[in-house]
XYZ file of N, CA and C in Angstrom:
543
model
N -23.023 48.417 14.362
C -22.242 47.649 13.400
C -21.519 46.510 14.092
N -20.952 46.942 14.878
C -20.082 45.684 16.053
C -21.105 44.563 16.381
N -22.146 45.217 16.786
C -23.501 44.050 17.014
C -23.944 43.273 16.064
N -23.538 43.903 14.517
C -24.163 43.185 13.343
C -22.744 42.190 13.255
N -21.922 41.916 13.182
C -20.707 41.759 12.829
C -20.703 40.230 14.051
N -20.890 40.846 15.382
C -20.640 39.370 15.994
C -21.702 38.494 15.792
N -23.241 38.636 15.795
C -24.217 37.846 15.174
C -23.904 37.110 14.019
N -23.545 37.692 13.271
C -22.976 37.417 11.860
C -21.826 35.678 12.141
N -20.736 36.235 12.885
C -19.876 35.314 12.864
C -20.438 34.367 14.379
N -21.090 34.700 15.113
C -21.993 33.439 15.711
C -22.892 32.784 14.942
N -23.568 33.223 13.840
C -24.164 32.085 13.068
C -23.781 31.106 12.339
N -22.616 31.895 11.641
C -21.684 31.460 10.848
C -20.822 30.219 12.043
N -20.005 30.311 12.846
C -19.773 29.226 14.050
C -20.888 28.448 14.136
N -21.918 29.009 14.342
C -23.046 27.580 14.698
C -23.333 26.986 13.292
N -23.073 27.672 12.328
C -23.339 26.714 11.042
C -22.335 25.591 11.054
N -21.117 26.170 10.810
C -19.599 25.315 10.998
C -19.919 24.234 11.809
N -20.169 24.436 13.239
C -20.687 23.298 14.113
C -21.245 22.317 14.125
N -22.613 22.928 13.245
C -23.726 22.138 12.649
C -23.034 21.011 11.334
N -22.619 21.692 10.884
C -21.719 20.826 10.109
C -20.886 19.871 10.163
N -20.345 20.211 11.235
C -19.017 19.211 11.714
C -19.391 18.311 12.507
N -20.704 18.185 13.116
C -21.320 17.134 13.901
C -22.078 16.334 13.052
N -22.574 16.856 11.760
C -23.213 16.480 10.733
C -22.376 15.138 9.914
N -21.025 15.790 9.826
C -20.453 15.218 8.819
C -19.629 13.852 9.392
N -19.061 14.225 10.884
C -18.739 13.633 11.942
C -19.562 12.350 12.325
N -20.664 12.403 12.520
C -21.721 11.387 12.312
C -21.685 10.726 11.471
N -21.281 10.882 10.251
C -21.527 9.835 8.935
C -20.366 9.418 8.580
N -19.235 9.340 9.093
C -17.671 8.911 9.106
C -17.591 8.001 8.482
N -17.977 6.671 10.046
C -18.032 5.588 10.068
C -19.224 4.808 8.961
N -19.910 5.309 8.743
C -20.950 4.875 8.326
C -21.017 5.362 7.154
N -20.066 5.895 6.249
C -20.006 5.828 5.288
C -18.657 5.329 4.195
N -17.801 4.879 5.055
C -16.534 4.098 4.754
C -17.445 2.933 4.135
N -16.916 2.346 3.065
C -17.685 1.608 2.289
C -17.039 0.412 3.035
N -17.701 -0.716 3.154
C -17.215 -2.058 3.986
C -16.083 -2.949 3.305
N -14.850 -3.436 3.949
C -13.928 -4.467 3.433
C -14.566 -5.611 2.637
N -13.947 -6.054 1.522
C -14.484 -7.129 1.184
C -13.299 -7.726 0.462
N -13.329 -9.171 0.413
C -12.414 -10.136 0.369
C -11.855 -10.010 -0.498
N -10.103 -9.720 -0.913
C -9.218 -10.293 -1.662
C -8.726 -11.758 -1.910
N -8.862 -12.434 -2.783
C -8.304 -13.447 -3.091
C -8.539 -14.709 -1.706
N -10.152 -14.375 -1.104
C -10.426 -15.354 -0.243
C -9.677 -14.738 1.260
N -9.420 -13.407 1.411
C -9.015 -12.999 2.651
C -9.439 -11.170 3.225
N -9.772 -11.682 3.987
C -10.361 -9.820 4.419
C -9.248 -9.300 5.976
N -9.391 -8.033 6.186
C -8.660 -7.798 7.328
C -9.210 -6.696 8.198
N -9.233 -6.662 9.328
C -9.816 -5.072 9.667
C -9.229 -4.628 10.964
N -10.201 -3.286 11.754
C -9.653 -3.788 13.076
C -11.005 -3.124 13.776
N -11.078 -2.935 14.877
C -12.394 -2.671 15.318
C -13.028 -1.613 14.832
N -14.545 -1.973 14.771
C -15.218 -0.457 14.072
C -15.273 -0.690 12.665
N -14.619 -1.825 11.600
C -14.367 -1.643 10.569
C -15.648 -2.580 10.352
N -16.367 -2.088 9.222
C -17.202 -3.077 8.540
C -17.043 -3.961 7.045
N -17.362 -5.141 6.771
C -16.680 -6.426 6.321
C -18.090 -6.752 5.705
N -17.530 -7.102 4.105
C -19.221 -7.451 2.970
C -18.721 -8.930 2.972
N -19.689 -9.490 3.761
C -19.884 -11.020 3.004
C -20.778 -11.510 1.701
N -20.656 -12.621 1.882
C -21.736 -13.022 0.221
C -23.140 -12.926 1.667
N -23.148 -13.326 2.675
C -24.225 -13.129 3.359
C -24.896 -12.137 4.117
N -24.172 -11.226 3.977
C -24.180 -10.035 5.426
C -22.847 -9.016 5.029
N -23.557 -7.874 6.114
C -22.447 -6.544 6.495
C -22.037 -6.992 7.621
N -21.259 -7.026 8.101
C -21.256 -6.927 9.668
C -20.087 -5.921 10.262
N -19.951 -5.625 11.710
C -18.927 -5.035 12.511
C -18.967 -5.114 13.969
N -17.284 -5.422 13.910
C -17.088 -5.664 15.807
C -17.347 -4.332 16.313
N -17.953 -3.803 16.827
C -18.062 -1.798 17.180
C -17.352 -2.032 18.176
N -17.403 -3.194 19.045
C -16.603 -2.932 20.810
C -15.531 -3.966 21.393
N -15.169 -4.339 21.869
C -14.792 -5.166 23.130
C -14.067 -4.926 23.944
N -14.681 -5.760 25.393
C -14.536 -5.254 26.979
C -13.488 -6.366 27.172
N -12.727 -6.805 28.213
C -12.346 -7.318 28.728
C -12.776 -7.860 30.312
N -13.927 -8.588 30.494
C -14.671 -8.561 31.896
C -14.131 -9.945 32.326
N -14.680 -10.089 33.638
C -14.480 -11.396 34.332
C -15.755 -12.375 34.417
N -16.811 -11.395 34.081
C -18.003 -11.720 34.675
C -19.055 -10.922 33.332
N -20.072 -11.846 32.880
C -21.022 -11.171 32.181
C -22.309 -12.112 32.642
N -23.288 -11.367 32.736
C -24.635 -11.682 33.051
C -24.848 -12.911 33.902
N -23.937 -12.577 35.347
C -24.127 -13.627 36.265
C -23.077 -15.045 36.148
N -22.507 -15.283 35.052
C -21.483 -16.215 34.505
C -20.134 -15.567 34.584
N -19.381 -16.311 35.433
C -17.825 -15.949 36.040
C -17.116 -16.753 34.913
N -15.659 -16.103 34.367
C -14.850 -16.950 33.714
C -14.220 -17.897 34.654
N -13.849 -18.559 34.015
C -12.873 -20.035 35.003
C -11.846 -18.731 35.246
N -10.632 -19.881 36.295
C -10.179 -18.920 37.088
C -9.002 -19.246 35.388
N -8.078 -18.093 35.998
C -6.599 -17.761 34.953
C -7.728 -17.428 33.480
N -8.578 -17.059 33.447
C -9.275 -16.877 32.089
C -9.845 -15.406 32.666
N -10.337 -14.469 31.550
C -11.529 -13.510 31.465
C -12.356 -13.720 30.407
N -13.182 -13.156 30.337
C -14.741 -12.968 29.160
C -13.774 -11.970 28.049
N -13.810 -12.156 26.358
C -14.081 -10.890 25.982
C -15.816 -10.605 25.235
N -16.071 -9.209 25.565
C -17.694 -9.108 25.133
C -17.305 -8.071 23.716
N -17.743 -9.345 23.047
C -17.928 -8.510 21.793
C -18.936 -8.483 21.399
N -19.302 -6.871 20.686
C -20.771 -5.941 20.654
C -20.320 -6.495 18.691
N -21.094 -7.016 18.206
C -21.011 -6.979 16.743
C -22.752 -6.669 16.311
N -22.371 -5.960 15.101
C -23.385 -5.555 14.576
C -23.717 -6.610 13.115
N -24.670 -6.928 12.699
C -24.962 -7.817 11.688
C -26.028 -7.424 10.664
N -26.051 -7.134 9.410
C -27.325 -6.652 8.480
C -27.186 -8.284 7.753
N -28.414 -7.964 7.404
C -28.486 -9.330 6.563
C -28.910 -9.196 4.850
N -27.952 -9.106 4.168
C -27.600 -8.205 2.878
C -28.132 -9.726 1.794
N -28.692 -10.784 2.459
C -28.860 -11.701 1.288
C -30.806 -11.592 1.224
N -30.665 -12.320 -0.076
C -31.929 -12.469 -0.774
C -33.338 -13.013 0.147
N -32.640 -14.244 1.535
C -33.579 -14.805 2.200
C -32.834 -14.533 3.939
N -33.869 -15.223 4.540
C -33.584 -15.120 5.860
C -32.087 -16.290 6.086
N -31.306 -16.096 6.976
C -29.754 -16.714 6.851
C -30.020 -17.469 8.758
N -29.647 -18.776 9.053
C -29.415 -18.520 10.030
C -28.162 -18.651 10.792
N -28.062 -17.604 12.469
C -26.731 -17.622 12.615
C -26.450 -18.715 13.972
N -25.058 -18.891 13.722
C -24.743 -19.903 14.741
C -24.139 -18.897 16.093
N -23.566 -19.219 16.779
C -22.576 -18.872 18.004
C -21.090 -19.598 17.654
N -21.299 -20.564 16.629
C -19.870 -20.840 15.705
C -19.682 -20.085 14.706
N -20.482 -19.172 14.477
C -20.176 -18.098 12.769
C -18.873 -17.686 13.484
N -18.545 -16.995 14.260
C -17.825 -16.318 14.650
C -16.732 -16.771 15.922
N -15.311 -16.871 15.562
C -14.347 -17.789 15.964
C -13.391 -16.780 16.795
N -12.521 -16.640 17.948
C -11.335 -15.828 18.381
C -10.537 -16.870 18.236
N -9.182 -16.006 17.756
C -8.232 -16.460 18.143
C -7.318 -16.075 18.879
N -6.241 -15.724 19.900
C -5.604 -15.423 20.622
C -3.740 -15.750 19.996
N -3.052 -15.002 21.047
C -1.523 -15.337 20.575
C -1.098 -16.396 19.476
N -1.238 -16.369 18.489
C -1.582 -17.336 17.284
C -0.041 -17.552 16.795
N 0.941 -18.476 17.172
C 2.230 -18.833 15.989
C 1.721 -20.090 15.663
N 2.652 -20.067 14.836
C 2.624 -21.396 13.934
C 2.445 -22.354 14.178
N 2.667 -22.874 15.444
C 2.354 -24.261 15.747
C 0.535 -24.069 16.654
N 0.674 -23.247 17.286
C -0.750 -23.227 18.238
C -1.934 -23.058 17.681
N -2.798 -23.645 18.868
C -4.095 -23.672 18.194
C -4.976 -23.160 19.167
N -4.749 -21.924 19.243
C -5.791 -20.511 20.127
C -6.348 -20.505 19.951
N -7.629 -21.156 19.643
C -8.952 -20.585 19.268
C -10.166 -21.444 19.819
N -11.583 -20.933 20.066
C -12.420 -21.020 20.365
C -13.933 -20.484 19.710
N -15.367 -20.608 19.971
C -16.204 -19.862 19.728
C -16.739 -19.323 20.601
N -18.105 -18.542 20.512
C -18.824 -17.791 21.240
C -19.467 -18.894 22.801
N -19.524 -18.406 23.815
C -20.456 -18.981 24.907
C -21.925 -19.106 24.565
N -22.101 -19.839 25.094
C -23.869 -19.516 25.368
C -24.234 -19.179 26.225
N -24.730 -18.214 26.409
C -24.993 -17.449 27.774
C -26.379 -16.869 27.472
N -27.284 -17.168 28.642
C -28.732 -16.382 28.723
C -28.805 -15.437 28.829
N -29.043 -14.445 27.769
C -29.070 -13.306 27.843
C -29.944 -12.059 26.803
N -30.816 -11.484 27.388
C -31.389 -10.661 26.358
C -30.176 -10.018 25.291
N -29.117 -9.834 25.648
C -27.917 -8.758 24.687
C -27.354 -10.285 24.335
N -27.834 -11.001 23.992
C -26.565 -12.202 23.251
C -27.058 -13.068 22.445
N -26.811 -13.572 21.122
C -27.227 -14.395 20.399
C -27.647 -15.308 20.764
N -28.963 -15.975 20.405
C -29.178 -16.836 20.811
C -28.488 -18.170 19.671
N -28.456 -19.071 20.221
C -27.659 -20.280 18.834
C -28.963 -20.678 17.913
N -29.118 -20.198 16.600
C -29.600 -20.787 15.896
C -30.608 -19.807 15.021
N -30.238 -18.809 15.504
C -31.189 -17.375 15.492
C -31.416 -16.918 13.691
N -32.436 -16.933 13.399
C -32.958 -16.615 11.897
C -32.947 -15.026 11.884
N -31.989 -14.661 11.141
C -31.863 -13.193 10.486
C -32.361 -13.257 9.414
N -33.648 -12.394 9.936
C -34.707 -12.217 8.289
C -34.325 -11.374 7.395
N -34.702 -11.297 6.316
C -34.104 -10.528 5.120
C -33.845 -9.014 5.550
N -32.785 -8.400 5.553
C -32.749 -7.355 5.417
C -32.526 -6.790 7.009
N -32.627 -7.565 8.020
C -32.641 -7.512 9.019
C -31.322 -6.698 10.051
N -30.936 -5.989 10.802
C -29.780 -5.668 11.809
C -29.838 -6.062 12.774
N -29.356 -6.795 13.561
C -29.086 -7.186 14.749
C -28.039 -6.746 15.533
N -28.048 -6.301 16.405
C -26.140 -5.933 17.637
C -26.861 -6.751 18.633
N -25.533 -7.915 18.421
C -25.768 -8.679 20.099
C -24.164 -8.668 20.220
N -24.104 -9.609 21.709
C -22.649 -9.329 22.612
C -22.310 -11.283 22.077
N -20.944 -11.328 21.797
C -20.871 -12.385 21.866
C -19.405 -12.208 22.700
N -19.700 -13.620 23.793
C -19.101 -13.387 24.734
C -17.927 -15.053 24.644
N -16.701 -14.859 24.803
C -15.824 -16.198 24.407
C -14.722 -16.112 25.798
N -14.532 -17.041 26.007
C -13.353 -17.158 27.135
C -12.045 -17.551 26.905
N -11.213 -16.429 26.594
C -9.719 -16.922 26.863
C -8.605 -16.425 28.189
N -7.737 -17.009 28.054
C -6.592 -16.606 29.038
C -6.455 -15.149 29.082
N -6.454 -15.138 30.765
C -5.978 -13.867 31.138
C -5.037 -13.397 30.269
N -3.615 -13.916 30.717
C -2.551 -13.396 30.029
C -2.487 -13.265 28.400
N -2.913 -13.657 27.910
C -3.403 -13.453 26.054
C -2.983 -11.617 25.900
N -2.784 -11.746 24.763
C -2.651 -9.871 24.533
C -3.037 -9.720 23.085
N -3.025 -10.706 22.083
C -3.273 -10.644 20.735
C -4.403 -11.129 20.053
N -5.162 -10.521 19.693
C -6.434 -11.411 19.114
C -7.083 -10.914 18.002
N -7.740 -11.976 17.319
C -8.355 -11.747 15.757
C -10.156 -12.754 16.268
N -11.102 -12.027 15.659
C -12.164 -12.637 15.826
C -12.379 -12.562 14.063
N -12.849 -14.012 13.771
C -12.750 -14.057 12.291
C -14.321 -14.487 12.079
N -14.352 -14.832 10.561
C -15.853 -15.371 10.362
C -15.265 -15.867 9.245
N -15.913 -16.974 8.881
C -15.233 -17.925 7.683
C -16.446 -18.087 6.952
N -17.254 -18.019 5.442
C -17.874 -18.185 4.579
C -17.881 -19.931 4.583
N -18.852 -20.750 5.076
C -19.008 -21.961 4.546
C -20.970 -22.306 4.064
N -20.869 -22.894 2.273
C -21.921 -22.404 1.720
C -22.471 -24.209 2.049
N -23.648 -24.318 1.137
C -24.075 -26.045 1.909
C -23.974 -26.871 1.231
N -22.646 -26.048 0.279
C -22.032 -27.612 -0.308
C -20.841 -28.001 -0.148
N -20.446 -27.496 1.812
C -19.176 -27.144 2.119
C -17.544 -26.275 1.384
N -18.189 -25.333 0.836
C -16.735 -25.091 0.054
C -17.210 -23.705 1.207
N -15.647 -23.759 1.115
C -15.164 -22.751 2.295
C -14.183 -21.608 2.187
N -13.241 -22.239 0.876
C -12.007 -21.394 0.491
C -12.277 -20.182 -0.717
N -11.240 -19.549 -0.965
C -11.415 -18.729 -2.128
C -12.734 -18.167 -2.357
N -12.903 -17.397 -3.550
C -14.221 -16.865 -4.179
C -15.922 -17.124 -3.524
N -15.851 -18.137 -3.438
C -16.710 -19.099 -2.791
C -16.776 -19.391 -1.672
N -15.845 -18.650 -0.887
C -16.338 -18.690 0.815
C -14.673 -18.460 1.524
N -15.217 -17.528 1.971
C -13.940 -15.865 2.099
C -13.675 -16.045 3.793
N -12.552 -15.577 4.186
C -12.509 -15.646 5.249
C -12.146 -13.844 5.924
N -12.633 -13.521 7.289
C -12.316 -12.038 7.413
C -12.046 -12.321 8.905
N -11.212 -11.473 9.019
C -10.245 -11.061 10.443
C -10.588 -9.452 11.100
N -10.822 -9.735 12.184
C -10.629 -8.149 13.297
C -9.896 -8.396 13.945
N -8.989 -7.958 13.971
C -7.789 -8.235 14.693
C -7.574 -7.157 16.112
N -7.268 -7.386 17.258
C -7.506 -6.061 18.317
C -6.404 -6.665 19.427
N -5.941 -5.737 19.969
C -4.969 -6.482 21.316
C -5.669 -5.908 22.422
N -5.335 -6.499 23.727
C -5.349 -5.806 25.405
C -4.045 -5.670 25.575
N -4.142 -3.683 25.715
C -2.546 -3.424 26.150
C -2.776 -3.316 27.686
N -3.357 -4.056 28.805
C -3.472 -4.190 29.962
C -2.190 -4.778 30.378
């Protein structure tokens, strides 16, 4: 009976287990994606963001000095951001290395910001790159700011090709992440 009894509650544990790795797995990936209020989105890493063009998500970023043979200037580091991209529209979209903007220690008067590098690299966008319908892509996009920086938002701004950019019609979304280094 003792023998039937612990089998019993070892299956029962490995079911539980089975479960909790099961369900654990589909977390992230089933949080339904941010999408724009009143022309503004917000997130923070890991979070995924519905454009009129695409899903996308920042999953990572490193803080390096150095990516694929390319050193930052000096008083600067690399950040490598791993973003993931589906392509949720009707036709193939293409992307720039300007879709996607950082900004750093941001008040009111400054103007922190930059885009992606171009850097040769199998893991990195290339500039100009056609995301075919329906398509996922994860590349690294890699941008250079100041060492000392601690605050940052990597945004993506909706502009359609009859330049409207604001409101309803072309949304803007924020990941916002710090280095507590």
């Amino acid at each position: 009976m003792n023998r039937i009894n612990k089998k019993s509650i070892l299956s029962l544990l490995i079911v539980l287990l089975a479960s909790c790795v099961i369900f654990a797995g589909c977390g992230d990936s089933s949080k339904k994606p941010i999408e724009a209020k009143d022309g503004y989105a917000e997130g923070r890493i890991g979070d995924s963001f519905k454009t009129y063009f695409f899903v996308y998500s920042i999953d990572s970023v490193s803080f390096v000095k150095e990516y694929a043979g390319v050193k930052a200037q000096e008083g600067n580091h690399f950040i490598d951001a791993v973003i993931t991209i589906k392509n949720t529209f009707e036709n193939e979209i293409p992307l720039w290395l300007s879709d996607f903007q950082i900004q750093w220690d941001i008040n009111e008067n400054d103007e922190n910001f930059d885009y992606a590098l171009s850097i040769d690299s199998e893991n990195t966008l290339s500039d100009g790159y056609k995301l075919q319908k329906a398509e996922t892509i994860t590349k690294h996009y890699i941008f250079e700011v100041p060492e000392n920086s601690k605050k940052y938002s990597i945004s993506f701004l909706e502009i359609f090709d009859d330049g409207t950019e604001t409101g309803k019609d072309g949304d803007v979304f924020f990941t916002y992440f710090e280095n507590n280094k």
